Short mmCIF file of C-alpha atoms and ligand atoms in Angstrom, two decimals:
data_model
loop_
_atom_site.label_atom_id
_atom_site.label_comp_id
_atom_site.label_asym_id
_atom_site.label_seq_id
_atom_site.Cartn_x
_atom_site.Cartn_y
_atom_site.Cartn_z
CA MET A 1 0.00 0.00 0.00
CA GLN A 2 1.26 3.42 -1.00
CA PHE A 3 0.47 6.69 0.76
CA GLY A 4 0.61 10.18 -0.74
CA LEU A 5 -0.80 13.69 -0.72
CA THR A 6 -3.24 15.39 -3.05
CA ARG A 7 -4.33 19.00 -3.32
CA ALA A 8 -7.15 18.40 -5.82
CA ARG A 9 -10.54 19.53 -4.48
CA PRO A 10 -12.47 16.55 -3.03
CA ALA A 11 -15.30 16.94 -5.55
CA ARG A 12 -12.80 16.73 -8.43
CA GLN A 13 -10.87 13.84 -6.94
CA ARG A 14 -11.06 10.80 -9.22
CA GLY A 15 -10.50 7.32 -7.87
CA ASP A 16 -12.49 4.48 -6.37
CA CYS A 17 -13.56 6.09 -3.12
CA ILE A 18 -13.35 9.26 -1.08
CA VAL A 19 -13.71 9.05 2.70
CA VAL A 20 -15.31 11.90 4.67
CA GLY A 21 -16.71 12.24 8.17
CA VAL A 22 -20.14 13.03 9.59
CA TYR A 23 -20.59 14.12 13.22
CA GLU A 24 -23.36 12.85 15.46
CA GLY A 25 -26.59 14.68 14.80
CA GLY A 26 -25.76 14.77 11.09
CA THR A 27 -23.34 17.70 10.96
CA LEU A 28 -21.15 17.28 7.89
CA SER A 29 -17.39 17.71 8.32
CA PRO A 30 -15.92 20.51 6.12
CA SER A 31 -14.84 18.16 3.30
CA ALA A 32 -18.21 16.37 3.42
CA LYS A 33 -19.85 19.79 3.14
CA GLU A 34 -17.76 20.57 0.09
CA LEU A 35 -18.81 17.29 -1.55
CA ASP A 36 -22.42 17.97 -0.63
CA LEU A 37 -22.29 21.38 -2.30
CA ALA A 38 -20.88 19.92 -5.54
CA ALA A 39 -23.45 17.12 -5.45
CA GLY A 40 -26.43 19.45 -5.11
CA GLY A 41 -27.14 18.51 -1.51
CA ALA A 42 -27.11 14.74 -2.06
CA LEU A 43 -25.12 14.00 1.11
CA GLY A 44 -27.31 16.24 3.22
CA ASP A 45 -30.36 14.38 1.87
CA VAL A 46 -28.91 11.00 2.89
CA VAL A 47 -28.22 12.31 6.37
CA ALA A 48 -31.69 13.88 6.62
CA ARG A 49 -33.25 10.53 5.69
CA GLY A 50 -31.51 9.09 8.78
CA ASP A 51 -29.27 6.53 7.09
CA MET A 52 -26.12 8.09 8.54
CA GLN A 53 -26.53 9.61 11.96
CA GLY A 54 -22.86 10.11 12.66
CA VAL A 55 -22.57 7.53 15.44
CA LEU A 56 -18.86 6.84 15.94
CA GLY A 57 -17.65 3.91 13.84
CA THR A 58 -20.75 3.59 11.65
CA THR A 59 -20.28 3.79 7.87
CA LEU A 60 -22.36 4.30 4.74
CA LEU A 61 -21.14 3.72 1.21
CA LEU A 62 -22.67 5.80 -1.61
CA HIS A 63 -22.21 5.05 -5.32
CA ASP A 64 -22.11 7.29 -8.41
CA VAL A 65 -23.18 10.50 -6.74
CA ALA A 66 -23.91 13.03 -9.51
CA GLY A 67 -21.47 15.94 -9.55
CA LEU A 68 -18.59 14.07 -7.89
CA ALA A 69 -15.61 12.60 -9.75
CA SER A 70 -14.99 9.70 -7.36
CA THR A 71 -17.07 6.57 -8.04
CA ARG A 72 -17.85 6.05 -4.35
CA ILE A 73 -18.24 8.18 -1.24
CA LEU A 74 -17.67 6.56 2.15
CA LEU A 75 -19.34 8.40 5.00
CA VAL A 76 -17.85 7.64 8.41
CA GLY A 77 -19.56 8.46 11.70
CA LEU A 78 -17.36 10.58 14.01
CA GLY A 79 -19.57 10.78 17.10
CA ASP A 80 -19.94 13.95 19.21
CA GLU A 81 -18.24 16.89 17.49
CA ASN A 82 -16.83 18.16 20.80
CA ARG A 83 -15.43 14.79 21.82
CA LEU A 84 -13.24 13.82 18.88
CA SER A 85 -10.13 12.49 20.64
CA GLU A 86 -7.08 10.51 19.55
CA SER A 87 -8.72 7.15 20.29
CA ARG A 88 -12.00 8.11 18.62
CA TYR A 89 -10.12 9.35 15.55
CA ARG A 90 -8.37 5.98 15.31
CA GLU A 91 -11.71 4.21 15.73
CA ALA A 92 -13.15 6.17 12.79
CA LEU A 93 -10.11 5.29 10.66
CA CYS A 94 -10.48 1.60 11.54
CA ALA A 95 -14.16 1.67 10.62
CA ALA A 96 -13.26 3.16 7.23
CA ALA A 97 -10.52 0.56 6.72
CA ARG A 98 -12.93 -2.30 7.46
CA VAL A 99 -15.15 -1.15 4.58
CA LEU A 100 -12.23 -0.42 2.23
CA ALA A 101 -10.93 -3.95 2.80
CA THR A 102 -14.11 -5.51 1.44
CA ILE A 103 -14.84 -3.35 -1.62
CA ASP A 104 -13.13 -3.28 -4.99
CA ALA A 105 -11.21 -0.07 -4.38
CA GLY A 106 -7.61 0.45 -5.54
CA THR A 107 -7.19 4.21 -5.09
CA VAL A 108 -8.80 6.02 -2.18
CA THR A 109 -8.75 9.64 -0.98
CA LEU A 110 -8.99 10.26 2.76
CA CYS A 111 -10.17 13.49 4.37
CA LEU A 112 -10.57 12.37 8.01
CA HIS A 113 -7.18 13.80 9.07
CA GLN A 114 -8.55 17.32 8.58
CA LEU A 115 -10.75 17.06 11.65
CA PRO A 116 -9.54 19.03 14.66
CA ILE A 117 -8.18 17.05 17.63
CA LYS A 118 -7.05 19.07 20.63
CA GLY A 119 -3.26 19.30 20.86
CA ARG A 120 -2.57 17.37 17.66
CA ASP A 121 -1.29 18.83 14.40
CA ASN A 122 -1.70 17.71 10.83
CA ALA A 123 1.54 15.71 10.91
CA TRP A 124 0.38 13.72 13.93
CA LYS A 125 -2.97 12.94 12.34
CA LEU A 126 -1.35 11.86 9.07
CA GLU A 127 1.15 9.55 10.77
CA GLN A 128 -1.63 8.01 12.83
CA ALA A 129 -3.78 7.53 9.73
CA VAL A 130 -0.96 5.63 8.01
CA LEU A 131 -0.48 3.46 11.11
CA ALA A 132 -4.18 2.86 11.76
CA LEU A 133 -4.95 1.95 8.14
CA THR A 134 -1.97 -0.39 7.86
CA GLU A 135 -2.90 -2.02 11.15
CA ALA A 136 -6.57 -2.39 10.25
CA LEU A 137 -5.82 -3.89 6.83
CA TYR A 138 -3.24 -6.35 8.18
CA VAL A 139 -3.93 -10.02 7.56
CA PHE A 140 -1.87 -13.02 8.57
CA ASP A 141 -2.74 -15.72 6.05
CA ALA A 142 0.69 -17.10 5.15
CA LEU A 143 -0.15 -20.40 6.84
CA LYS A 144 -3.57 -20.92 5.29
CA SER A 145 -3.47 -23.39 2.39
CA LYS A 146 -5.79 -21.16 0.36
CA PRO A 147 -5.52 -17.53 1.45
CA PRO A 148 -9.05 -16.07 1.55
CA LYS A 149 -9.37 -13.11 -0.81
CA ALA A 150 -11.78 -10.29 -0.11
CA GLY A 151 -12.10 -7.48 -2.67
CA ARG A 152 -9.20 -5.77 -4.45
CA THR A 153 -6.28 -4.82 -2.25
CA LEU A 154 -6.01 -1.16 -1.57
CA GLU A 155 -3.06 0.12 -3.63
CA LYS A 156 -2.98 3.83 -3.03
CA VAL A 157 -4.25 6.09 -0.27
CA LEU A 158 -4.16 9.85 -0.91
CA PHE A 159 -4.62 12.35 1.89
CA HIS A 160 -6.33 15.54 0.84
CA LEU A 161 -4.29 18.59 1.87
CA GLU A 162 -5.80 22.01 2.45
CA SER A 163 -3.74 24.75 0.79
CA PRO A 164 -2.09 26.33 3.84
CA SER A 165 -0.67 23.03 5.13
CA ARG A 166 3.08 22.49 4.84
CA THR A 167 3.79 19.76 2.29
CA VAL A 168 7.28 18.96 3.62
CA ALA A 169 6.14 18.29 7.20
CA CYS A 170 3.21 16.23 5.94
CA GLU A 171 5.38 14.15 3.64
CA ALA A 172 7.81 13.52 6.51
CA ALA A 173 4.93 12.42 8.74
CA ILE A 174 3.70 9.97 6.12
CA GLU A 175 7.19 8.56 5.65
CA ARG A 176 7.63 8.17 9.40
CA GLY A 177 4.25 6.47 9.61
CA GLU A 178 5.19 4.07 6.82
CA ALA A 179 8.52 3.12 8.45
CA ILE A 180 6.90 2.57 11.84
CA ALA A 181 4.05 0.62 10.24
CA GLU A 182 6.60 -1.70 8.63
CA GLY A 183 8.19 -2.26 12.03
CA VAL A 184 4.77 -2.97 13.54
CA THR A 185 3.95 -5.41 10.73
CA LEU A 186 7.23 -7.27 11.23
CA ALA A 187 6.53 -7.59 14.96
CA ARG A 188 3.00 -8.82 14.30
CA ASP A 189 4.17 -11.39 11.75
CA LEU A 190 6.79 -12.78 14.14
CA GLY A 191 4.32 -12.79 17.03
CA ASN A 192 1.63 -14.57 15.06
CA LEU A 193 3.90 -17.39 13.91
CA PRO A 194 3.25 -20.57 15.90
CA GLY A 195 5.76 -21.96 18.36
CA ASN A 196 6.62 -24.91 16.13
CA ILE A 197 7.89 -22.51 13.45
CA CYS A 198 9.03 -19.51 15.48
CA THR A 199 11.69 -21.23 17.63
CA PRO A 200 14.79 -19.56 19.09
CA SER A 201 16.78 -20.73 16.04
CA TYR A 202 14.12 -19.31 13.72
CA LEU A 203 14.36 -15.92 15.45
CA ALA A 204 18.13 -16.06 15.04
CA GLY A 205 17.65 -16.61 11.30
CA ARG A 206 15.25 -13.67 11.06
CA ALA A 207 17.76 -11.48 12.92
CA ARG A 208 20.45 -12.39 10.40
CA LYS A 209 18.06 -11.56 7.58
CA LEU A 210 17.24 -8.17 9.11
CA GLY A 211 20.96 -7.47 9.48
CA ARG A 212 21.57 -8.32 5.82
CA GLN A 213 18.64 -6.14 4.71
CA HIS A 214 19.93 -3.07 6.54
CA GLY A 215 23.64 -3.82 6.65
CA PHE A 216 23.99 -4.05 10.43
CA THR A 217 25.96 -6.55 12.49
CA VAL A 218 24.18 -9.56 13.96
CA ARG A 219 25.80 -12.03 16.33
CA ILE A 220 24.18 -15.22 17.53
CA LEU A 221 25.48 -16.80 20.73
CA ASP A 222 24.60 -20.48 20.92
CA ARG A 223 24.27 -22.77 23.94
CA ARG A 224 28.04 -23.25 24.15
CA ASP A 225 28.71 -19.50 24.15
CA ILE A 226 25.92 -18.95 26.67
CA LYS A 227 27.40 -21.59 28.98
CA ARG A 228 30.96 -20.30 28.54
CA LEU A 229 29.89 -16.75 29.43
CA GLY A 230 28.01 -17.98 32.51
CA MET A 231 24.45 -17.09 31.63
CA GLY A 232 22.98 -19.54 34.12
CA GLY A 233 19.50 -17.99 33.92
CA LEU A 234 18.99 -18.37 30.18
CA LEU A 235 20.55 -21.82 30.30
CA ALA A 236 18.27 -22.94 33.16
CA VAL A 237 15.03 -21.88 31.45
CA ALA A 238 16.01 -23.63 28.20
CA ARG A 239 16.90 -26.95 29.89
CA GLY A 240 13.50 -28.59 29.60
CA SER A 241 13.18 -28.01 25.86
CA ARG A 242 14.55 -29.78 22.80
CA GLU A 243 14.97 -26.34 21.22
CA PRO A 244 18.41 -24.89 21.96
CA PRO A 245 18.51 -21.34 23.37
CA VAL A 246 20.23 -18.41 21.64
CA LEU A 247 21.25 -14.92 22.60
CA ILE A 248 20.66 -12.67 19.60
CA VAL A 249 22.65 -9.43 19.38
CA MET A 250 21.86 -6.87 16.67
CA GLU A 251 23.90 -3.68 16.35
CA TYR A 252 22.42 -0.86 14.31
CA GLY A 253 25.06 1.86 13.94
CA GLY A 254 23.32 4.92 12.57
CA GLY A 255 25.04 7.29 15.00
CA ALA A 256 28.58 8.54 15.51
CA ARG A 257 31.14 5.78 16.04
CA LYS A 258 31.76 6.70 19.68
CA ALA A 259 28.16 7.64 20.61
CA LEU A 260 26.80 5.48 23.44
CA PRO A 261 23.98 3.24 22.23
CA ILE A 262 20.43 2.70 23.37
CA VAL A 263 20.06 -0.99 24.19
CA LEU A 264 16.70 -2.68 23.65
CA VAL A 265 16.25 -6.08 25.31
CA GLY A 266 13.30 -8.26 24.31
CA LYS A 267 11.92 -11.34 26.09
CA GLY A 268 12.05 -14.13 23.52
CA ILE A 269 10.22 -17.09 25.07
CA THR A 270 8.96 -18.72 21.88
CA PHE A 271 6.50 -20.80 23.88
CA ASP A 272 5.77 -20.58 27.60
CA SER A 273 4.19 -23.79 28.88
CA GLY A 274 5.06 -22.70 32.42
CA GLY A 275 7.65 -25.47 32.65
CA VAL A 276 7.23 -27.89 35.57
CA CYS A 277 4.82 -25.33 37.12
CA ILE A 278 2.75 -26.03 34.03
CA LYS A 279 -0.02 -23.66 32.96
CA PRO A 280 -3.66 -24.78 32.56
CA ALA A 281 -4.78 -25.66 29.02
CA PRO A 282 -7.35 -22.91 28.27
CA GLU A 283 -5.78 -20.26 26.05
CA LEU A 284 -2.39 -21.88 26.40
CA ASP A 285 -1.92 -21.42 22.63
CA GLU A 286 -1.56 -17.69 23.36
CA MET A 287 1.74 -18.38 25.07
CA LYS A 288 3.27 -18.41 21.59
CA PHE A 289 2.99 -14.62 22.03
CA ASP A 290 5.55 -14.78 24.83
CA MET A 291 8.24 -13.62 22.38
CA CYS A 292 6.41 -10.40 21.51
CA GLY A 293 8.98 -8.37 23.46
CA ALA A 294 11.65 -9.80 21.17
CA ALA A 295 9.44 -9.16 18.15
CA SER A 296 9.05 -5.51 19.16
CA VAL A 297 12.84 -5.13 19.36
CA PHE A 298 13.09 -6.53 15.81
CA GLY A 299 10.33 -4.14 14.72
CA ALA A 300 11.90 -1.10 16.38
CA LEU A 301 15.29 -1.79 14.78
CA HIS A 302 13.60 -2.29 11.41
CA ALA A 303 11.76 1.04 11.76
CA ALA A 304 14.90 2.85 12.98
CA ALA A 305 16.87 1.54 10.00
CA LEU A 306 14.11 2.48 7.53
CA MET A 307 14.04 6.00 9.01
CA LYS A 308 17.86 6.02 8.87
CA LEU A 309 17.91 7.41 12.40
CA PRO A 310 21.33 8.88 13.30
CA ILE A 311 21.65 6.88 16.51
CA ASN A 312 23.28 3.67 17.70
CA VAL A 313 20.87 0.98 18.84
CA VAL A 314 21.69 -2.50 20.10
CA GLY A 315 18.97 -5.15 20.20
CA ILE A 316 19.49 -8.09 22.55
CA VAL A 317 17.12 -11.05 22.59
CA PRO A 318 17.49 -13.96 24.99
CA ALA A 319 15.43 -16.66 23.23
CA ALA A 320 14.34 -20.00 24.67
CA GLU A 321 11.35 -22.30 24.94
CA ASN A 322 9.97 -22.93 28.44
CA MET A 323 9.00 -26.61 28.69
CA PRO A 324 8.67 -29.29 31.32
CA GLY A 325 10.81 -32.40 30.87
CA GLY A 326 13.20 -34.76 32.57
CA ASN A 327 15.97 -32.20 32.31
CA ALA A 328 13.87 -29.15 33.17
CA ILE A 329 14.56 -26.81 36.11
CA LYS A 330 12.43 -27.56 39.15
CA PRO A 331 10.98 -25.28 41.83
CA GLY A 332 13.71 -24.73 44.38
CA ASP A 333 16.59 -25.09 41.93
CA ILE A 334 19.24 -22.43 42.36
CA VAL A 335 21.03 -20.92 39.35
CA THR A 336 23.97 -18.56 39.12
CA THR A 337 23.27 -15.67 36.76
CA LEU A 338 25.80 -13.84 34.60
CA SER A 339 25.90 -11.08 37.23
CA GLY A 340 27.15 -13.59 39.79
CA GLN A 341 23.96 -13.26 41.83
CA THR A 342 22.21 -16.54 42.65
CA VAL A 343 18.48 -17.01 42.10
CA GLU A 344 16.17 -19.59 43.66
CA VAL A 345 13.66 -20.51 40.97
CA LEU A 346 10.56 -20.89 43.13
CA ASP A 347 8.25 -20.77 40.14
CA THR A 348 9.34 -22.09 36.75
CA ASP A 349 6.53 -20.06 35.14
CA SER A 350 8.26 -16.81 36.12
CA GLU A 351 10.85 -17.58 33.48
CA GLY A 352 10.89 -14.26 31.64
CA ARG A 353 12.84 -12.43 34.33
CA VAL A 354 15.27 -15.36 34.59
CA VAL A 355 16.28 -15.07 30.91
CA LEU A 356 16.13 -11.26 30.86
CA CYS A 357 18.48 -10.83 33.82
CA ASP A 358 21.40 -12.34 31.89
CA ALA A 359 20.69 -10.22 28.82
CA LEU A 360 20.52 -7.11 31.04
CA THR A 361 23.91 -7.91 32.55
CA TYR A 362 25.31 -8.60 29.08
CA ALA A 363 24.10 -5.11 28.04
CA GLU A 364 26.61 -3.54 30.45
CA LYS A 365 29.43 -4.18 28.00
CA TYR A 366 28.00 -1.47 25.72
CA THR A 367 28.07 1.21 28.48
CA PRO A 368 24.58 2.11 27.25
CA ALA A 369 23.08 5.60 27.31
CA ALA A 370 19.90 3.78 28.39
CA VAL A 371 18.47 0.27 28.37
CA ILE A 372 14.81 -0.55 27.79
CA ASP A 373 13.63 -4.10 28.20
CA VAL A 374 10.33 -5.18 26.69
CA ALA A 375 8.58 -8.28 27.98
CA THR A 376 5.26 -10.09 28.24
CA LEU A 377 6.27 -10.51 31.85
CA THR A 378 3.22 -10.84 34.08
CA GLY A 379 -0.50 -11.59 34.09
CA ALA A 380 -0.67 -9.06 36.92
CA ILE A 381 -0.03 -6.12 34.58
CA VAL A 382 -3.09 -7.22 32.56
CA THR A 383 -5.16 -7.01 35.74
CA ALA A 384 -3.74 -3.56 36.46
CA LEU A 385 -3.83 -1.86 33.04
CA GLY A 386 -5.76 -4.16 30.69
CA ASP A 387 -4.94 -3.84 27.00
CA VAL A 388 -4.74 -0.03 26.97
CA ALA A 389 -1.35 0.82 28.44
CA SER A 390 1.90 -1.07 28.84
CA GLY A 391 3.34 -1.05 32.37
CA LEU A 392 6.42 1.15 32.68
CA PHE A 393 9.00 0.76 35.47
CA SER A 394 12.28 2.62 35.69
CA ASN A 395 15.25 3.44 37.90
CA ASN A 396 15.38 6.90 36.29
CA ASP A 397 12.45 9.33 36.35
CA ALA A 398 13.70 11.40 33.40
CA LEU A 399 13.92 8.28 31.25
CA ALA A 400 10.45 7.21 32.37
CA ARG A 401 9.11 10.61 31.35
CA GLU A 402 10.77 10.37 27.93
CA ILE A 403 9.18 6.97 27.38
CA THR A 404 5.73 8.10 28.55
CA GLU A 405 5.92 11.04 26.16
CA ALA A 406 7.07 8.86 23.27
CA GLY A 407 4.12 6.58 24.00
CA SER A 408 1.70 9.48 23.88
CA ARG A 409 3.13 10.81 20.60
CA ALA A 410 2.95 7.32 19.09
CA TRP A 411 -0.47 6.73 20.68
CA ASP A 412 1.03 3.52 22.03
CA ARG A 413 0.79 4.48 25.65
CA ALA A 414 2.66 3.34 28.76
CA TRP A 415 1.80 4.06 32.40
CA HIS A 416 4.51 4.71 34.98
CA MET A 417 4.30 2.24 37.89
CA PRO A 418 6.18 2.44 41.24
CA LEU A 419 9.41 0.62 42.02
CA TRP A 420 9.70 1.65 45.67
CA ASP A 421 11.95 -0.04 48.22
CA GLU A 422 8.99 -1.48 50.11
CA TYR A 423 8.24 -3.68 47.11
CA GLN A 424 11.84 -4.94 46.98
CA ASP A 425 11.52 -6.44 50.45
CA THR A 426 9.27 -9.30 49.34
CA LEU A 427 12.07 -10.86 47.28
CA ARG A 428 13.72 -12.92 50.04
CA SER A 429 15.19 -16.43 49.89
CA ASN A 430 16.57 -18.64 52.67
CA PHE A 431 18.87 -20.40 50.23
CA ALA A 432 19.97 -18.08 47.42
CA ASP A 433 20.53 -14.32 47.03
CA PHE A 434 16.86 -13.95 46.14
CA PRO A 435 14.00 -15.91 44.55
CA ASN A 436 12.37 -15.28 41.17
CA ILE A 437 8.95 -14.50 42.72
CA GLY A 438 7.89 -12.34 45.64
CA ALA A 439 6.13 -13.50 48.76
CA ARG A 440 3.13 -11.23 48.22
CA ASP A 441 0.83 -10.17 45.47
CA PRO A 442 1.90 -7.36 43.14
CA ASP A 443 3.80 -9.58 40.72
CA ALA A 444 4.15 -6.96 37.95
CA ILE A 445 6.05 -4.81 40.46
CA THR A 446 8.06 -7.63 42.03
CA GLY A 447 8.95 -8.79 38.51
CA ALA A 448 10.31 -5.32 37.81
CA CYS A 449 12.06 -5.29 41.22
CA PHE A 450 13.78 -8.56 40.28
CA LEU A 451 15.02 -7.02 37.01
CA SER A 452 16.17 -3.85 38.79
CA ARG A 453 18.78 -5.91 40.61
CA PHE A 454 20.55 -6.45 37.29
CA THR A 455 20.35 -2.92 35.95
CA ARG A 456 22.22 -0.79 38.49
CA ALA A 457 24.92 0.15 35.98
CA TYR A 458 22.80 2.31 33.66
CA PRO A 459 19.52 4.24 33.25
CA TRP A 460 16.96 1.50 32.72
CA ALA A 461 13.28 1.08 31.99
CA HIS A 462 11.13 -2.01 31.76
CA LEU A 463 7.94 -2.27 29.69
CA ASP A 464 5.56 -5.04 30.75
CA ILE A 465 3.52 -5.65 27.60
CA ALA A 466 1.61 -8.79 28.66
CA GLY A 467 -1.68 -6.89 28.15
CA THR A 468 -0.82 -4.85 25.07
CA ALA A 469 1.25 -7.13 22.83
CA SER A 470 -1.57 -9.41 21.73
CA LYS A 471 -5.33 -9.71 21.64
CA SER A 472 -7.49 -12.69 22.64
CA GLY A 473 -10.85 -13.85 21.37
CA GLU A 474 -12.21 -13.14 17.92
CA ASP A 475 -9.38 -10.73 17.05
CA LYS A 476 -6.71 -13.03 18.44
CA GLY A 477 -3.29 -11.95 17.24
CA ALA A 478 -0.18 -9.90 17.89
CA THR A 479 -0.63 -6.11 17.92
CA GLY A 480 2.93 -5.04 17.20
CA ARG A 481 2.99 -2.91 20.34
CA PRO A 482 5.18 -1.23 21.56
CA VAL A 483 7.09 -0.79 18.27
CA ALA A 484 5.56 2.66 17.70
CA LEU A 485 6.50 3.81 21.21
CA LEU A 486 10.07 2.55 20.81
CA ALA A 487 10.42 4.11 17.35
CA HIS A 488 9.28 7.48 18.69
CA PHE A 489 11.63 7.18 21.66
CA LEU A 490 14.56 6.47 19.33
CA GLU A 491 13.53 9.24 16.94
CA ALA A 492 13.46 11.79 19.78
CA ARG A 493 16.81 10.57 21.13
CA ALA A 494 18.32 10.79 17.65
CA ARG A 495 17.27 14.45 17.44
CA THR A 496 18.99 15.46 20.70
N1 BES B 501 4.38 -15.16 30.02
C1 BES B 501 3.77 -15.08 31.29
C2 BES B 501 3.03 -13.77 31.53
C3 BES B 501 1.79 -13.54 30.69
C4 BES B 501 0.55 -13.78 31.24
C5 BES B 501 1.88 -13.03 29.43
C6 BES B 501 -0.59 -13.53 30.48
C7 BES B 501 0.75 -12.80 28.67
C8 BES B 501 -0.48 -13.04 29.20
C9 BES B 501 4.82 -15.21 32.41
O1 BES B 501 5.95 -15.93 32.07
C10 BES B 501 4.13 -15.91 33.52
O2 BES B 501 3.78 -17.03 33.34
N2 BES B 501 3.93 -15.21 34.63
C11 BES B 501 3.18 -15.74 35.72
C12 BES B 501 3.97 -15.48 36.99
C13 BES B 501 3.36 -16.09 38.22
C14 BES B 501 3.49 -17.59 38.17
C15 BES B 501 4.07 -15.56 39.44
C16 BES B 501 1.84 -15.04 35.76
O3 BES B 501 1.81 -13.82 35.52
O4 BES B 501 0.84 -15.68 35.97
ZN1 ZN B 502 5.69 -18.03 32.43
ZN1 ZN B 503 6.42 -16.05 30.03
#
């Protein structure tokens, strides 16, 4: 799908469809009004008849309206005129995309980005439109024997630009949106692959491919290297599986040679059965999504490289499969991590932190400007924040603020959670330095506390994406979050 700009008046715009908004109560948006005028009041008549009342997310497709050059007009309900917010704007875009996916439209003109949203400029609305449309039109059918085909695929989306808008800024916003959307798509594709295909070795292969595509260095540490280095955590989690673990290291060098890098660490559990503390069967298939942190690191590096960001970024992915078995770690086993600290594995299902800790220690060798780890770490964060915000924990308030702001700009939001000393106290073991789970409830926080014991050497933040990285139910699938947040964070860092 290609995105571009057009300055032709909406009524003159040729193509297969033009998309305009209608507010609740039937008020036409400015571009809808312009079409209505050229069509002798035809749109107003449709609204007056009650077929389009402007309820948010509703749509009405009109054909061959006299006086208009486009063969179809798609009316999209925007809801209350005074309440158009970022989320409601995205909802309207998704509703439009759902219709566009099923009709035979190749070239489409969009006018929805002209609607005012408090605090957001044209560039923001354009970037979001590119992201929302790409996300809504995404399908994962590579593993169906006969891919279902609905309508013609959308080839070209043109955004109508009012004359005073700055073309350069708008073009840049579209390009940024396209690069980030490609990163999101890569993360979704990797996340959606099943555990029997997307193994640690498969991820290693995809990392090599990404490195070749963009010309950056990729190193794969295998079980021998992992053992030699002393990564007892990663080794322990992988023990129960036939799939060998890997530590994937990707080095994107867009910045100055000596500039300290941002390190992104992604949890890469390609399937989380829980290990000996095995999980119950319902929805267990969704534990193939337990490598979505890793996928988002791939996606962020892909987006950064496409945007040619002048910054150094290192991606580190500890990848393993968490399985029960005769050789698997057992509750009570004690492992020595790369940091030298010993961990009593009280729960083999809290495996994410046990692989991440070694990757976080490994990151020290880069003397990073900052480290962000991304992980589907805890069910508890889903209870706390649902699927709206990722949980954000940090040992550095300025870094946390930067990440929160990047999330807001990307509309891929994160919420800052506490990491106070009181929470640290629950991590106490009679036998090792500390256990991998706390004695009391708030597991999302204790999980972060555990990680904080491996990140004292640099500014660090942890994103718990267990609620945001994938969807359950009818729309089951990976979302590609938080690629957009990470891309915006890197983009802002590259500018300073
Ligand atoms: N991968 C899970 C966390 C998770 C839960 C991700 C739901 C996505 C959706 C993690 O490894 C895990 O199993 N955590 C346990 C920890 C518990 C045993 C202390 C959990 O959250 O239930
Ligand atoms: Zn687990
Ligand atoms: Zn897990």
